[in-house]
Amino acid sequence: MADWILGEFGTSSALLKAAEQLRREGHTRLDTYSPYPLDGSSEALGLPRSKIPLIGLAAGLSGATLGYVIQWLTNAVDWPLNVGGRPPHSAPTFIPITFESGVLLSALSIFFGLWLILRLPQPYHPVFDLEEFRTASSAGFWLSVESVQAAAEKEQLVRRLRSLGAVQVSIVPERR
Amino acid sequence: MEPVGQPDALDPAPLLVGVKDDQTVTQIIFRPVWERTRRGWWILFLIGLGGVGLLITAISVTLARGIGAWGNNIPVGWAFGIVNFVWWIGIGHAGTLISAILLLFQQKWRTSINRFAEAMTLFAVMCAGMFPVLHLGRPWFAYWLVPYPNLMRIWPQFRSALTWDVAAVSTYFTVSLLFWYVGLVPDLASLRDASKSRLQRIVYGIFALGWRGSGRQWHHYRIAYLLLGGLATPLVVSVHTIVSFDFAEGLIPGWHSTIFPPYFVAGAVFSGFALVLTLMIPARRFMGLEQVITLKHIDNMNKVLLATSMMVGYGYLIEQFMGWYSGNIYEMYSVLNRMFGPYALIFWLLILCNVLAPQLMWSRRMRTNLAVTFGVSLLVNVGMWCERFVIVVVSLHRDFLPSSWAMYRPTWVDLSLFTGTLAFFGTLFLLFLRFLPAVSASEVKELRQELSEHAEEKAA
């Protein structure tokens, strides 16, 4: 049966050092937990660059294009209306809505893209089974190693976490 | 506990007072959420609900009898509805400025006040949105403003600034809401984990979406939050600019002016900061947040208030100058009519509140004096409302032909709609203060960490 190994550290720097060290020792399925974002946690976990900016840019550009095209199609092609003799396709007056629709679509896709990438909402997660882990969102610094199978490896990881300075180490079963 | 004393000239005033560790931050910020509902809260809440009742009555009368129930006439076709709309929308801008622009400029002092100001933005925009919709006359056709394929085969006219307004205000509300919620998620998770009852755990748990605060989550979260801030930044400028186009595109003397966009944006930030101060000074006291919202914050906000007051004052000056410089009798008359016409009192009140009162803020002693700050912020709220009244009503009531001039008087429905939105705003704000942390705990903890690292470096 697969288990999660959770260890709590006293300080954020101890946590990051431990994560870095474990990663160097070949453990890839690591994660750190902290009440606020830690500088250097992405580097310690060796994460690639986030795709969020690309999503935002693509959505922003398509939103702006869509906004302009809708205004042009409705006001200049489908139903041209003569208002004070101004041209039906008057680009400068289309700027505000083009801008707003770009911002709107970009913000919406960053928002939903974030939850999609993080796979949230997720009501259950193995770490929530540990009552002590509740400190992770207020003051605690935790480290997890994901679904470890072999009993020998579990024991070895518990010892390793202790030697890296973990204040407490727990094993949480993964329910599937 | 009041952080006392004048700070050393070389040692800037602290942003956090007596906050030793993360646990203290959690305790200070979450205490108002966990403690029993106080009697004062209930009293204010009931008053608020009464005001909401008044609002519902006034809306019902407007729907049943139409715009005739308002004091609007011809030539004053835009009156309280638009004055209140512009005033409320403007107030929202401080929230976005604090949360987005100050985030990008890495102003550390924004951290303790951003959640508060963003909530204010959301509620203010909700109040603002009611007015133009009711002013449509037939609000049940409000969806005609959206370009959707319909059997009538007509489309909205996008060369009108009024359709830009629809896009700007709805985008503004949506982006502000997303930004606010993303900022709330880590704190909601923290509330979930500290919940004492099962119900609290479930409710906060649902809204926390299963947030774990893991490094892999923060990795994407941080950049998403920053980008949403970056997107909200141009919105601060664009929304009130577009609102000002509603006027600047018109030909009425006193409206047809190129200074309107910057002048409106400065006014919006000005009124918004004033309302943040008005709400924050009592809230930080009654909720015991003095350690995280310090005199340093009040001092900084007062500086912004002074700066924007000067910008708005410059706007008034230029308006008068351009009226004379245009050489146009209608423009000149509109300037004179503002100063000496039948509504002159409101004009001079606005000068007193918006230009003269904030001059007190040149002195540091005044900026850190809570009673003075509170008084000035109230005056600015009044002054900014007067400014919108002067722009909308006073410009319209005497335009070109003296034969078409008229006076405007609000009816009880106008007054009830306005006081009703004030109560609605207050009620939402009370609910916010009761159920959510008014200060972002995770951001304050991040700031605390940063400040202590900085202090260690300095010591070494």
Short mmCIF file of N, CA and C in Angstrom, two decimals, chain B residues 183-250:
data_model
loop_
_atom_site.label_atom_id
_atom_site.label_comp_id
_atom_site.label_asym_id
_atom_site.label_seq_id
_atom_site.Cartn_x
_atom_site.Cartn_y
_atom_site.Cartn_z
N GLY B 183 -6.94 36.08 -3.98
CA GLY B 183 -6.21 36.51 -2.80
C GLY B 183 -6.74 35.88 -1.52
N LEU B 184 -8.03 35.56 -1.52
CA LEU B 184 -8.66 35.03 -0.31
C LEU B 184 -8.37 33.55 -0.09
N VAL B 185 -8.11 32.80 -1.17
CA VAL B 185 -8.06 31.34 -1.05
C VAL B 185 -7.10 30.84 0.05
N PRO B 186 -5.83 31.32 0.12
CA PRO B 186 -4.97 30.81 1.19
C PRO B 186 -5.52 31.08 2.59
N ASP B 187 -6.16 32.22 2.77
CA ASP B 187 -6.73 32.53 4.08
C ASP B 187 -7.96 31.67 4.36
N LEU B 188 -8.74 31.37 3.31
CA LEU B 188 -9.89 30.49 3.50
C LEU B 188 -9.42 29.11 3.94
N ALA B 189 -8.30 28.65 3.35
CA ALA B 189 -7.75 27.35 3.75
C ALA B 189 -7.31 27.40 5.20
N SER B 190 -6.74 28.54 5.58
CA SER B 190 -6.29 28.69 6.96
C SER B 190 -7.48 28.69 7.92
N LEU B 191 -8.56 29.34 7.51
CA LEU B 191 -9.79 29.36 8.32
C LEU B 191 -10.36 27.95 8.43
N ARG B 192 -10.36 27.23 7.31
CA ARG B 192 -10.85 25.85 7.29
C ARG B 192 -10.07 25.01 8.31
N ASP B 193 -8.73 25.16 8.29
CA ASP B 193 -7.91 24.32 9.15
C ASP B 193 -8.03 24.70 10.61
N ALA B 194 -8.40 25.95 10.88
CA ALA B 194 -8.51 26.36 12.28
C ALA B 194 -9.95 26.29 12.78
N SER B 195 -10.88 25.83 11.94
CA SER B 195 -12.30 25.81 12.30
C SER B 195 -12.53 24.98 13.56
N LYS B 196 -13.50 25.46 14.36
CA LYS B 196 -13.80 24.73 15.59
C LYS B 196 -15.01 23.83 15.41
N SER B 197 -15.94 24.24 14.56
CA SER B 197 -17.12 23.37 14.37
C SER B 197 -17.08 22.75 12.98
N ARG B 198 -17.85 21.66 12.84
CA ARG B 198 -17.88 20.95 11.58
C ARG B 198 -18.47 21.81 10.45
N LEU B 199 -19.51 22.60 10.82
CA LEU B 199 -20.15 23.45 9.82
C LEU B 199 -19.15 24.46 9.25
N GLN B 200 -18.38 25.11 10.16
CA GLN B 200 -17.38 26.08 9.70
C GLN B 200 -16.38 25.40 8.78
N ARG B 201 -15.95 24.20 9.21
CA ARG B 201 -14.94 23.49 8.43
C ARG B 201 -15.46 23.19 7.02
N ILE B 202 -16.73 22.80 6.93
CA ILE B 202 -17.28 22.46 5.62
C ILE B 202 -17.45 23.71 4.76
N VAL B 203 -18.00 24.77 5.35
CA VAL B 203 -18.27 25.97 4.55
C VAL B 203 -16.96 26.61 4.08
N TYR B 204 -16.05 26.85 5.03
CA TYR B 204 -14.77 27.43 4.61
C TYR B 204 -14.02 26.48 3.69
N GLY B 205 -14.19 25.17 3.94
CA GLY B 205 -13.53 24.17 3.11
C GLY B 205 -13.99 24.23 1.67
N ILE B 206 -15.29 24.44 1.47
CA ILE B 206 -15.80 24.51 0.10
C ILE B 206 -15.19 25.70 -0.63
N PHE B 207 -15.16 26.84 0.06
CA PHE B 207 -14.62 28.03 -0.61
C PHE B 207 -13.10 27.98 -0.75
N ALA B 208 -12.43 27.20 0.10
CA ALA B 208 -10.97 27.10 0.00
C ALA B 208 -10.55 26.18 -1.14
N LEU B 209 -11.51 25.45 -1.73
CA LEU B 209 -11.28 24.61 -2.91
C LEU B 209 -10.28 23.49 -2.70
N GLY B 210 -9.91 23.21 -1.45
CA GLY B 210 -8.91 22.18 -1.21
C GLY B 210 -7.49 22.71 -1.32
N TRP B 211 -7.30 23.97 -1.05
CA TRP B 211 -5.97 24.58 -1.09
C TRP B 211 -5.07 23.97 -0.02
N ARG B 212 -3.83 23.61 -0.39
CA ARG B 212 -2.93 23.00 0.59
C ARG B 212 -1.72 23.88 0.88
N GLY B 213 -1.57 24.96 0.13
CA GLY B 213 -0.40 25.81 0.35
C GLY B 213 0.90 25.12 -0.01
N SER B 214 0.85 24.22 -1.00
CA SER B 214 2.06 23.49 -1.34
C SER B 214 2.91 24.29 -2.31
N GLY B 215 4.20 23.98 -2.31
CA GLY B 215 5.14 24.71 -3.18
C GLY B 215 4.72 24.66 -4.63
N ARG B 216 4.17 23.50 -5.05
CA ARG B 216 3.73 23.39 -6.44
C ARG B 216 2.53 24.28 -6.72
N GLN B 217 1.69 24.49 -5.70
CA GLN B 217 0.54 25.38 -5.88
C GLN B 217 0.98 26.85 -5.87
N TRP B 218 1.82 27.20 -4.89
CA TRP B 218 2.29 28.59 -4.82
C TRP B 218 3.01 28.99 -6.11
N HIS B 219 3.69 28.03 -6.71
CA HIS B 219 4.45 28.28 -7.93
C HIS B 219 3.57 28.94 -9.00
N HIS B 220 2.40 28.36 -9.24
CA HIS B 220 1.49 28.92 -10.25
C HIS B 220 0.68 30.08 -9.68
N TYR B 221 0.34 29.93 -8.40
CA TYR B 221 -0.51 30.93 -7.75
C TYR B 221 0.14 32.31 -7.78
N ARG B 222 1.42 32.35 -7.44
CA ARG B 222 2.10 33.64 -7.34
C ARG B 222 2.06 34.42 -8.65
N ILE B 223 2.34 33.71 -9.73
CA ILE B 223 2.39 34.40 -11.02
C ILE B 223 0.97 34.78 -11.46
N ALA B 224 -0.01 33.91 -11.15
CA ALA B 224 -1.39 34.24 -11.52
C ALA B 224 -1.86 35.48 -10.77
N TYR B 225 -1.52 35.57 -9.48
CA TYR B 225 -1.95 36.72 -8.67
C TYR B 225 -1.32 38.00 -9.19
N LEU B 226 -0.03 37.90 -9.52
CA LEU B 226 0.68 39.07 -10.03
C LEU B 226 0.09 39.52 -11.38
N LEU B 227 -0.24 38.54 -12.22
CA LEU B 227 -0.79 38.90 -13.53
C LEU B 227 -2.18 39.51 -13.40
N LEU B 228 -2.99 38.96 -12.50
CA LEU B 228 -4.31 39.56 -12.30
C LEU B 228 -4.15 40.99 -11.81
N GLY B 229 -3.15 41.21 -10.94
CA GLY B 229 -2.86 42.57 -10.49
C GLY B 229 -2.47 43.45 -11.67
N GLY B 230 -1.64 42.88 -12.54
CA GLY B 230 -1.20 43.63 -13.72
C GLY B 230 -2.36 43.97 -14.62
N LEU B 231 -3.34 43.06 -14.72
CA LEU B 231 -4.50 43.33 -15.57
C LEU B 231 -5.43 44.35 -14.93
N ALA B 232 -5.50 44.32 -13.60
CA ALA B 232 -6.39 45.27 -12.91
C ALA B 232 -5.84 46.69 -13.01
N THR B 233 -4.52 46.80 -13.16
CA THR B 233 -3.90 48.13 -13.18
C THR B 233 -4.43 49.03 -14.31
N PRO B 234 -4.40 48.56 -15.58
CA PRO B 234 -4.96 49.45 -16.60
C PRO B 234 -6.46 49.67 -16.42
N LEU B 235 -7.12 48.75 -15.71
CA LEU B 235 -8.55 48.96 -15.49
C LEU B 235 -8.81 50.18 -14.62
N VAL B 236 -7.92 50.41 -13.63
CA VAL B 236 -8.09 51.58 -12.77
C VAL B 236 -8.19 52.82 -13.63
N VAL B 237 -7.28 52.88 -14.62
CA VAL B 237 -7.23 54.07 -15.45
C VAL B 237 -8.38 54.07 -16.46
N SER B 238 -8.68 52.88 -17.01
CA SER B 238 -9.63 52.86 -18.12
C SER B 238 -11.07 53.07 -17.68
N VAL B 239 -11.46 52.53 -16.53
CA VAL B 239 -12.88 52.58 -16.17
C VAL B 239 -13.35 54.01 -15.98
N HIS B 240 -12.62 54.78 -15.17
CA HIS B 240 -13.11 56.13 -14.95
C HIS B 240 -12.88 57.03 -16.15
N THR B 241 -11.88 56.69 -16.96
CA THR B 241 -11.70 57.42 -18.22
C THR B 241 -12.95 57.25 -19.07
N ILE B 242 -13.42 56.00 -19.17
CA ILE B 242 -14.59 55.75 -20.00
C ILE B 242 -15.83 56.40 -19.41
N VAL B 243 -15.93 56.37 -18.07
CA VAL B 243 -17.06 57.07 -17.44
C VAL B 243 -17.01 58.56 -17.80
N SER B 244 -15.80 59.13 -17.80
CA SER B 244 -15.70 60.56 -18.11
C SER B 244 -16.06 60.83 -19.57
N PHE B 245 -15.86 59.84 -20.45
CA PHE B 245 -16.25 60.02 -21.86
C PHE B 245 -17.75 60.23 -21.99
N ASP B 246 -18.53 59.63 -21.09
CA ASP B 246 -19.98 59.84 -21.12
C ASP B 246 -20.30 61.33 -21.17
N PHE B 247 -19.47 62.12 -20.46
CA PHE B 247 -19.69 63.56 -20.41
C PHE B 247 -18.91 64.26 -21.52
N ALA B 248 -17.61 63.90 -21.62
CA ALA B 248 -16.73 64.63 -22.53
C ALA B 248 -17.18 64.51 -23.98
N GLU B 249 -17.88 63.40 -24.31
CA GLU B 249 -18.37 63.24 -25.68
C GLU B 249 -19.56 64.14 -25.97
N GLY B 250 -20.21 64.62 -24.91
CA GLY B 250 -21.39 65.48 -25.11
C GLY B 250 -20.98 66.91 -25.39
#
